[in-house]
Amino acid sequence: MPSFVRHLLLIVAPLIAAFAILPGVYDNHLLLFNFVIFLILAQGVNIIYGFTGYLPFGYVGFFGAGAYGFAIMVMHFQTPAPLAVLVAGVVGVLLGLLLTPLLRLSGAYFAIANLAAALAVLHFVANPALESITKGPYGVALNGTFNPTLAYVGAVIILALTLGIVVFLRNSSFGMALQAVREDAVSAAMAGVNVVKMRVIAWLASALVAGLAGGVFAWYVSVFYPDNVFSNDFSIFAIVFALFGGVATIMGPIVGVLILYGVYNLIGFTTPQYFQLIYGVLIMALVLFLPAGLVSLATRRGWNVP
Amino acid sequence: MLAYPLIAGVLFGLYFSLLGIGLNLVFGVMRIVNLAHGDFLMLGAFVAFGVFYLLGLDPLLAVPLAFVLFVIVGIVLYGLLVPRLQQSRDPEMLSIILFFGLSQVIEALVTIAFGTSERSIPSRELGSLMTAAAKALGAKPEGGPVDILGQSFPAAWVISAVVSVIAIGLVYVYLYRTRLGTLTRAVMSRRDEAFATGINVDRVCAAAFGIGLGLAAIAGVFAPFMFGSVTPAFGADATVTAFVIVVLGSLGNPLGTALGGVVYGICYMLVQTFLSSWADLLPYVLLILVLLLRPSGLLGRKVRVA
């Protein structure tokens, strides 16, 4: 059996099946939905950071842009929700295209510029001067399309798509080439890899899934403010989840989300400051003691982690 | 009409230079992105609150106190965090996440200790010691606003600008006229070669890290006067602003940061005066434009293109 079929059957199919069945047996649908969203975002970060080494510190920009793309289609063009979710993905890709010049920057400059880009999009959308289009800082309410059940199904489909992309990257020469570029762009170019094209494709794929996730999120919650959908917590959580599990693998980000987001919900929100404190300490400990993620515990012993 | 925003812009700009210079030093020397920079500013502001409200003294006295305190904090933190971080595979990227964790911890601890309320100090209290001393010597000091070219500005702005110029001048003297400063510049330009020539890179870096945090804390002492008030959550925005200033100027060059600060200050005041609803967008758009059009900064060498 080729390895990508094995990965699809043994990892992707059970996960998707579990999230398809769980709403029937578990009552907290919002929590399940959030799990799916974070799985999508963590894998989106995995696509761009794990395989190309660019840290998208403003990843939420695509998510928020997707959410607003959805909202604008529904508010101004009365688009049916599934179509508006697709438009949200397109908006993510367009923003990605607009930001492709950022890929010229390296290392921390890219991360900071990406953060600035996300904040710029937030302040643009939240500007009271654009109230007639985006409703500015006052938020949007999309009562007409409110349908959490369908939105959840949409989110699971997007998760399947995202996992499909990661399985492809993990098992194809394309993914190998990307990792070669990440390790040493000059040598990879010498070996005949089209560095720029590769990076742009990975970047746009990662923007696409975040845009779609934003659209389906807007569909699910239906009432939100710019500060909600552009909250940089989404970027941070997605990055930390992906790193905690281990990037450039299929399993890593999945394990990261299931464990860390699970713990997050177990601790609860009773005192946000203590929560922030624990989370900060956890992040620092992660970087200092386990910088290559949980999967490194296995790979160190020579086990192959998909 | 134009004179007021221009002069205010220069005053703010000199202060902004001080706000960015510590970050510049840390990133230039260690290639570490100190995302907690703004949080050390916030802590500096809390030192000023302590000096004024607990001891009843002139907040200007908080400047030396904050500097010494945070140089020590910086050297200790350096020893705890940085050597471990440098061992990992991608220290520059992981530093972003590590220091994000640190900023969360600081923000949480300060919130737990002091609450989330906005704090400020009456503007006339800054420099009250000097006024009192001048009175004791028989002079007639003018309280209240200061006149520059027919426009009047709050005395606190002028004092902040003057202290900023002195601090930047001292950084310049440190880097170009002392032995440790020369070594610092050596590490800045080529870390491995500096190491090979027998420079104690760790000691140089620890000193630079301490001084960087100390400068941030000094800038923080003036933050309540320049921004009106300070909350524990003030750090994140301050960090991005500091980044804009550092990138606008150029890396490792204190004069570049001074220039970047002034350019930013003038732009900031002009936009606030003539286009106030778009003023929030300015730092982010400016940052992206500079990174893309002139990635080495206004005074920089070519360093940053991937």
XYZ file of C-alpha atoms in Angstrom:
612
model
C 0.000 0.000 0.000
C 1.511 3.392 -0.942
C 2.220 5.519 2.098
C -0.243 8.281 1.236
C -3.116 5.807 1.049
C -2.027 4.407 4.407
C -1.938 7.906 5.905
C -5.346 8.727 4.505
C -6.854 5.491 5.808
C -5.162 5.338 9.196
C -5.047 8.994 10.233
C -7.352 11.182 8.185
C -10.331 8.833 7.807
C -10.642 7.927 11.535
C -10.253 11.572 12.586
C -12.877 12.816 10.145
C -15.198 9.947 11.093
C -14.767 10.740 14.781
C -15.642 14.397 14.262
C -18.590 13.397 12.068
C -20.026 11.106 14.759
C -19.173 13.055 17.913
C -21.977 15.669 17.688
C -24.439 12.790 18.051
C -22.952 11.609 21.338
C -21.451 14.736 22.858
C -23.544 17.806 23.659
C -21.044 20.642 23.646
C -21.161 21.302 19.908
C -19.394 24.646 20.178
C -16.399 22.922 21.732
C -16.308 20.327 18.957
C -16.536 23.078 16.372
C -13.642 24.943 17.987
C -11.583 21.755 17.948
C -12.193 21.415 14.216
C -11.302 25.081 13.607
C -8.062 24.779 15.558
C -7.190 21.536 13.781
C -7.587 23.366 10.469
C -5.559 26.370 11.607
C -2.795 24.293 13.196
C -2.463 22.271 9.991
C -2.515 25.518 8.000
C 0.412 26.773 10.091
C 2.033 23.378 9.554
C 1.780 23.821 5.769
C 3.604 27.132 5.769
C 5.857 26.914 8.836
C 6.518 23.181 8.949
C 7.288 22.758 5.283
C 8.792 26.120 4.342
C 10.090 27.600 7.607
C 8.146 30.864 7.335
C 6.537 31.615 10.702
C 3.124 33.227 10.026
C 2.812 35.298 13.165
C -0.196 37.113 11.729
C -1.918 33.999 10.401
C -5.220 35.232 11.822
C -5.246 37.882 9.081
C -6.429 35.262 6.564
C -8.953 33.870 9.025
C -10.446 37.282 9.776
C -10.411 38.282 6.117
C -12.266 35.058 5.310
C -14.838 35.758 8.028
C -15.419 39.248 6.661
C -15.489 37.965 3.098
C -18.300 35.647 4.176
C -20.106 38.431 6.043
C -19.916 40.894 3.155
C -21.204 38.331 0.633
C -24.122 37.484 2.904
C -24.945 41.071 3.907
C -24.622 42.794 0.552
C -25.243 40.047 -2.025
C -27.503 37.640 -0.090
C -25.240 34.777 -1.193
C -26.139 31.302 0.093
C -23.837 30.354 2.939
C -21.875 27.462 1.316
C -21.035 29.683 -1.658
C -20.029 32.507 0.690
C -17.641 30.107 2.459
C -15.970 29.438 -0.895
C -15.713 33.191 -1.426
C -14.092 33.408 2.016
C -11.445 30.972 0.781
C -10.927 33.123 -2.314
C -10.561 36.197 -0.115
C -7.905 34.360 1.898
C -6.023 33.478 -1.283
C -6.308 37.050 -2.590
C -4.907 38.426 0.649
C -2.178 35.791 0.373
C -1.388 36.984 -3.157
C -1.304 40.579 -1.949
C 1.164 39.552 0.732
C 3.403 37.316 -1.415
C 6.077 40.058 -1.509
C 6.516 39.385 2.213
C 8.109 36.045 1.287
C 11.142 38.044 0.156
C 11.822 38.737 3.821
C 13.606 36.158 5.867
C 13.433 34.945 9.421
C 12.006 37.244 12.028
C 11.326 39.998 9.499
C 8.748 37.845 7.800
C 7.072 36.993 11.092
C 6.896 40.628 12.171
C 5.745 41.875 8.770
C 3.041 39.216 8.732
C 1.882 40.309 12.187
C 1.806 43.916 10.989
C -0.176 42.854 7.922
C -2.795 41.127 10.069
C -3.094 44.188 12.297
C -3.330 46.428 9.231
C -6.220 44.334 7.867
C -7.899 44.469 11.293
C -7.653 48.251 11.537
C -8.781 48.570 7.938
C -11.877 46.433 8.494
C -12.648 48.013 11.872
C -12.330 51.563 10.561
C -15.508 53.546 11.267
C -15.028 55.224 7.872
C -15.958 51.913 6.205
C -19.067 51.358 8.281
C -21.324 51.078 5.229
C -19.331 48.085 3.937
C -17.917 46.219 6.940
C -19.994 47.753 9.757
C -16.681 48.993 11.158
C -15.993 48.312 14.825
C -19.674 47.638 15.568
C -19.553 44.037 14.369
C -21.816 42.079 12.069
C -24.930 40.010 12.743
C -25.852 37.432 10.093
C -29.149 36.033 11.320
C -30.310 34.910 7.887
C -27.704 32.201 7.417
C -27.549 30.956 11.006
C -27.278 27.162 10.814
C -24.714 25.644 13.182
C -25.350 22.050 12.090
C -24.540 22.704 8.442
C -21.661 24.992 9.365
C -20.168 22.192 11.443
C -20.412 19.823 8.468
C -18.699 22.494 6.358
C -15.901 22.794 8.903
C -15.317 19.021 8.904
C -15.152 19.033 5.091
C -12.574 21.845 5.197
C -10.613 19.875 7.792
C -10.600 16.888 5.426
C -9.322 19.112 2.618
C -6.602 20.557 4.841
C -5.474 17.138 6.012
C -5.451 16.027 2.383
C -3.042 18.846 1.542
C -0.760 17.906 4.444
C -0.813 14.198 3.481
C 0.132 15.227 -0.040
C 3.010 17.395 1.211
C 4.212 14.640 3.477
C 4.274 12.015 0.717
C 5.113 13.829 -2.483
C 8.278 15.023 -4.125
C 6.679 18.479 -3.934
C 6.708 18.315 -0.131
C 10.242 16.965 -0.135
C 11.328 19.828 -2.369
C 9.694 22.330 -0.005
C 11.584 20.900 2.943
C 14.790 21.017 0.929
C 14.127 24.706 0.283
C 13.513 25.229 3.981
C 16.832 23.614 4.904
C 18.938 25.310 2.255
C 17.327 27.391 -0.464
C 20.505 27.794 -2.492
C 21.284 24.072 -2.685
C 17.669 23.297 -3.509
C 17.717 25.820 -6.345
C 20.920 24.209 -7.617
C 19.153 20.859 -7.653
C 16.532 22.295 -9.964
C 13.804 23.236 -7.485
C 11.835 26.337 -8.435
C 12.169 27.957 -5.015
C 9.882 30.942 -5.511
C 7.052 28.980 -7.116
C 7.153 26.315 -4.406
C 7.009 28.815 -1.577
C 4.185 30.789 -3.151
C 2.088 27.647 -3.664
C 2.541 26.572 -0.033
C 1.795 30.103 1.145
C -1.426 30.312 -0.884
C -2.545 26.827 0.210
C -2.086 27.869 3.803
C -3.967 31.139 3.170
C -6.773 29.218 1.465
C -7.487 26.914 4.401
C -7.390 29.809 6.873
C -9.777 31.823 4.691
C -12.176 28.871 4.432
C -11.944 28.330 8.191
C -12.735 32.008 8.743
C -15.757 31.776 6.470
C -17.164 28.717 8.190
C -16.456 30.294 11.583
C -18.462 33.364 10.579
C -21.257 31.080 9.413
C -21.245 29.188 12.722
C -21.121 32.106 15.167
C -23.042 34.558 12.893
C -22.483 37.490 15.294
C -18.948 38.800 15.711
C -16.762 41.862 16.033
C -13.488 42.625 14.231
C -11.595 42.025 17.473
C -13.058 38.502 17.720
C -12.113 37.203 14.307
C -8.805 39.086 14.139
C -7.761 38.161 17.670
C -4.115 37.185 17.443
C -4.876 34.391 19.906
C -5.876 32.368 16.838
C -2.394 32.753 15.339
C -0.648 32.084 18.614
C -2.752 29.073 19.508
C -2.406 27.573 16.049
C 1.368 28.050 16.115
C 1.760 26.728 19.650
C -0.477 23.719 18.979
C 1.447 22.866 15.819
C 4.822 23.318 17.519
C 3.787 21.363 20.595
C 2.966 18.333 18.510
C 5.796 18.823 16.035
C 5.689 20.447 12.619
C 6.308 18.922 9.173
C 4.355 15.818 10.207
C 0.698 14.874 9.850
C 0.268 13.639 13.396
C 2.114 16.427 15.215
C -0.407 19.262 14.913
C -3.314 16.831 15.485
C -1.787 15.577 18.726
C -0.906 19.150 19.690
C -4.464 20.404 19.276
C -6.092 17.417 20.977
C -3.807 17.608 24.029
C -3.267 21.340 24.471
C -6.730 22.532 23.503
C -8.133 19.731 25.635
C -6.079 20.931 28.611
C -7.109 24.504 27.827
C -10.752 23.571 28.187
C -10.166 21.486 31.285
C -8.492 24.370 33.107
C -11.436 26.556 32.172
C -11.817 30.288 32.028
C -12.633 31.121 35.660
C -9.679 33.470 36.204
C -8.235 34.647 32.914
C -5.028 35.988 34.479
C -4.059 32.683 36.054
C -4.896 31.005 32.815
C -2.689 33.452 30.896
C 0.092 32.831 33.386
C -0.086 29.055 33.030
C -0.243 29.365 29.278
C 2.752 31.688 29.144
C 4.821 29.352 31.310
C 3.739 26.403 29.163
C 4.829 28.176 25.969
C 8.200 29.061 27.448
C 8.766 25.533 28.738
C 7.843 24.155 25.337
C 10.443 26.257 23.529
C 13.151 25.630 26.119
C 12.692 21.921 26.685
C 10.898 20.479 23.680
C 11.600 22.794 20.732
C 10.946 20.095 18.125
C 7.610 19.042 19.590
C 6.186 15.863 21.069
C 6.974 13.830 17.951
C 10.675 14.426 18.592
C 10.350 12.102 21.583
C 9.540 9.348 19.092
C 11.834 10.385 16.234
C 14.752 10.586 18.688
C 14.321 6.840 19.230
C 14.381 6.274 15.509
C 10.630 5.690 15.110
C 9.075 7.070 11.979
C 6.182 9.439 12.728
C 3.840 10.129 9.818
C -0.939 75.048 11.179
C 1.910 72.747 10.137
C 4.365 73.915 12.816
C 2.511 72.273 15.683
C 2.355 68.726 14.304
C 5.931 68.972 13.057
C 7.433 70.062 16.378
C 5.215 67.696 18.366
C 6.273 65.003 15.913
C 9.944 65.639 16.617
C 9.349 65.598 20.393
C 7.378 62.354 20.160
C 9.849 61.016 17.635
C 12.793 61.448 19.978
C 10.816 59.599 22.609
C 9.886 56.887 20.094
C 13.595 56.459 19.361
C 14.175 55.662 23.011
C 11.237 53.263 22.852
C 12.842 51.322 20.013
C 16.521 51.460 20.818
C 16.551 48.663 23.394
C 14.833 46.327 20.975
C 17.361 47.262 18.305
C 20.257 46.439 20.577
C 18.855 43.037 21.567
C 17.923 42.000 18.035
C 21.096 43.379 16.517
C 23.411 41.595 18.925
C 21.627 38.306 19.510
C 19.242 37.866 16.568
C 16.573 37.421 19.209
C 13.150 38.962 18.778
C 12.204 40.317 22.164
C 8.425 40.277 21.861
C 8.274 41.133 25.555
C 9.951 44.492 24.892
C 6.690 46.367 25.382
C 6.056 44.544 28.628
C 9.344 45.802 30.031
C 8.190 49.282 29.050
C 5.014 48.650 31.002
C 7.044 47.478 34.008
C 9.121 50.665 33.749
C 5.895 52.656 33.951
C 4.978 50.730 37.097
C 8.342 51.676 38.618
C 7.382 55.308 37.957
C 3.981 54.745 39.594
C 5.743 53.232 42.610
C 8.191 56.124 42.938
C 5.417 58.693 42.665
C 2.527 57.126 44.589
C 4.397 55.092 47.226
C 7.394 57.318 47.859
C 5.832 60.619 46.812
C 8.897 61.602 44.787
C 9.468 63.118 41.362
C 8.810 60.381 38.743
C 12.032 61.495 37.024
C 13.877 59.722 39.859
C 12.417 56.467 38.554
C 14.724 56.719 35.522
C 17.986 55.618 37.182
C 16.129 53.196 39.441
C 14.308 51.508 36.554
C 17.494 51.327 34.505
C 19.606 49.660 37.189
C 16.788 47.314 38.197
C 16.133 46.093 34.675
C 19.777 45.768 33.694
C 19.999 43.255 36.545
C 16.725 41.584 35.525
C 18.003 41.401 31.962
C 21.292 39.741 32.878
C 19.483 37.162 35.023
C 16.877 36.468 32.336
C 19.594 36.146 29.735
C 21.305 33.454 31.761
C 18.033 31.589 32.270
C 16.664 31.696 28.744
C 19.073 32.473 25.973
C 21.794 29.786 26.145
C 19.128 27.060 26.040
C 17.345 28.806 23.203
C 20.534 29.059 21.148
C 20.886 25.260 21.212
C 17.631 24.716 19.329
C 17.425 24.330 15.591
C 15.840 27.638 14.695
C 16.574 30.109 17.531
C 15.455 33.209 15.668
C 11.915 31.892 15.082
C 11.615 30.140 18.405
C 12.688 33.321 20.188
C 9.495 34.936 18.931
C 7.422 32.250 20.594
C 9.555 32.113 23.739
C 9.349 35.833 24.339
C 5.672 35.840 23.503
C 5.312 33.374 26.376
C 7.365 35.657 28.597
C 5.193 38.638 27.693
C 2.085 36.627 28.645
C 3.655 35.725 31.989
C 4.597 39.346 32.732
C 1.200 40.669 31.726
C -0.580 38.035 33.827
C 1.583 38.636 36.906
C 1.148 42.409 36.725
C -2.608 42.027 36.228
C -2.849 39.692 39.221
C -0.839 42.121 41.346
C -2.316 45.458 40.278
C -5.563 44.833 38.384
C -6.467 45.951 34.886
C -7.281 49.611 35.589
C -5.690 52.448 33.642
C -3.096 54.342 35.647
C -1.599 57.747 35.081
C 0.445 60.424 36.842
C -0.457 64.128 36.708
C 1.706 65.630 34.000
C 3.060 68.507 36.109
C 4.701 66.091 38.571
C 7.406 65.107 36.095
C 10.475 67.179 36.876
C 8.939 68.638 40.056
C 12.273 68.096 41.784
C 14.065 70.334 39.304
C 11.451 73.029 39.709
C 11.779 72.827 43.486
C 15.575 72.968 43.271
C 15.425 75.979 40.984
C 13.090 77.711 43.434
C 15.448 76.975 46.305
C 18.249 78.620 44.363
C 16.174 81.740 43.944
C 15.309 81.383 40.258
C 11.754 81.693 39.001
C 11.065 78.493 37.098
C 8.166 78.439 34.698
C 5.775 75.631 35.422
C 3.333 74.459 32.816
C 3.746 74.404 29.083
C 6.961 75.161 27.229
C 7.021 77.504 24.235
C 8.885 76.377 21.114
C 8.673 78.582 18.004
C 5.472 80.180 19.170
C 3.686 76.886 19.922
C 3.220 75.612 23.438
C 3.791 72.013 24.451
C 3.408 70.144 27.752
C 6.634 70.273 29.737
C 6.492 66.476 30.156
C 6.897 65.999 26.387
C 9.971 68.214 26.342
C 11.527 66.480 29.361
C 10.907 63.051 27.795
C 12.506 64.177 24.544
C 15.540 65.589 26.344
C 16.052 62.436 28.425
C 15.661 60.354 25.267
C 18.392 62.327 23.492
C 20.706 61.892 26.486
C 19.999 58.141 26.654
C 20.609 57.632 22.934
C 23.797 59.666 23.195
C 24.976 57.409 26.006
C 24.194 54.288 23.964
C 26.289 55.786 21.177
C 29.151 56.452 23.582
C 28.826 52.913 24.913
C 28.964 51.320 21.480
C 31.696 53.466 19.968
C 33.851 54.653 22.869
C 34.052 51.773 25.330
C 35.761 48.410 25.087
C 32.648 46.384 25.806
C 30.820 48.427 23.180
C 33.450 47.660 20.563
C 33.127 43.964 21.386
C 29.354 44.319 21.120
C 29.685 45.702 17.626
C 32.013 42.861 16.739
C 29.421 40.303 17.865
C 26.756 42.244 15.972
C 28.551 42.020 12.659
C 29.787 38.408 12.879
C 28.969 36.293 15.843
C 31.056 33.242 14.919
C 34.161 35.229 13.999
C 33.886 37.234 17.198
C 33.689 33.941 19.059
C 36.716 32.613 17.182
C 38.821 35.653 18.087
C 38.272 34.823 21.731
C 35.604 37.363 22.605
C 33.445 36.201 25.489
C 30.277 36.325 23.397
C 28.027 35.279 26.265
C 29.190 38.136 28.479
C 28.825 40.703 25.696
C 25.345 39.430 24.892
C 24.257 39.398 28.536
C 25.373 43.017 28.866
C 23.546 44.010 25.678
C 20.392 42.211 26.806
C 20.509 43.923 30.201
C 21.072 47.350 28.682
C 18.300 46.706 26.161
C 15.785 45.952 28.905
C 17.073 48.874 30.974
C 16.458 51.254 28.063
C 12.969 49.824 27.603
C 12.262 50.453 31.276
C 13.477 54.067 30.993
C 11.161 54.587 28.042
C 8.409 53.068 30.190
C 8.894 55.677 32.911
C 7.738 58.325 30.439
C 4.971 56.225 28.908
C 2.255 57.502 31.304
C 3.059 61.061 30.225
C 3.341 60.430 26.496
C 0.378 58.085 26.085
C -1.831 59.438 28.873
C -2.185 56.197 30.799
C -0.793 52.684 31.034
C -2.494 49.328 31.644
C -0.870 45.905 32.058
C -2.015 45.110 28.501
C -0.101 48.093 27.115
C 2.900 45.964 26.169
C 1.727 44.305 22.956
C 1.016 47.536 21.054
C 4.224 49.098 22.320
C 6.185 46.141 20.968
C 4.799 46.562 17.459
C 5.451 50.317 17.548
C 9.008 49.668 18.679
C 9.444 47.246 15.791
C 8.272 49.800 13.268
C 10.798 52.283 14.581
C 13.664 49.807 14.586
C 12.899 48.626 11.073
C 12.434 52.202 9.825
C 15.898 53.054 11.059
C 18.274 50.203 10.681
C 19.645 47.359 12.671
C 22.478 47.809 15.068
C 22.781 51.512 14.410
C 21.586 53.774 17.237
C 21.574 56.801 14.948
C 19.338 54.867 12.563
C 16.869 54.208 15.350
C 16.920 57.882 16.294
C 16.132 58.816 12.703
C 13.472 56.103 12.460
C 11.847 57.401 15.632
C 11.723 60.974 14.389
C 10.348 59.983 10.968
C 7.715 57.869 12.678
C 6.869 60.609 15.165
C 6.341 63.196 12.433
C 4.228 60.824 10.314
C 2.205 59.930 13.395
C 1.452 63.544 14.270
C 0.668 64.520 10.679
C -1.752 61.625 10.235
C -3.365 62.338 13.599
C -3.864 65.961 12.711
C -5.193 65.532 9.190
C -6.588 61.976 8.885
C -7.263 60.900 12.431
C -9.559 57.939 11.730
C -6.770 56.226 9.769
C -4.043 56.921 12.326
C -4.240 53.391 13.801
C -3.270 51.897 10.463
C -0.121 53.965 10.102
C 2.447 51.921 12.034
C 1.501 48.683 10.310
C 1.337 50.037 6.796
C 4.567 51.953 7.296
C 6.240 48.798 8.607
C 5.187 46.687 5.640
C 6.141 49.375 3.126
C 9.578 49.862 4.624
C 10.211 46.127 4.833
C 9.285 45.672 1.215
C 10.777 48.770 -0.360
C 13.888 49.247 1.689
C 14.347 46.181 3.859
C 17.657 47.335 5.232
C 16.110 50.438 6.800
C 16.822 54.067 6.081
C 20.501 53.976 7.023
C 21.210 50.289 6.661
C 23.371 47.935 4.716
C 21.727 45.191 2.708
C 21.030 42.381 5.134
C 17.547 41.054 5.125
C 16.488 39.694 1.776
C 15.837 35.963 1.708
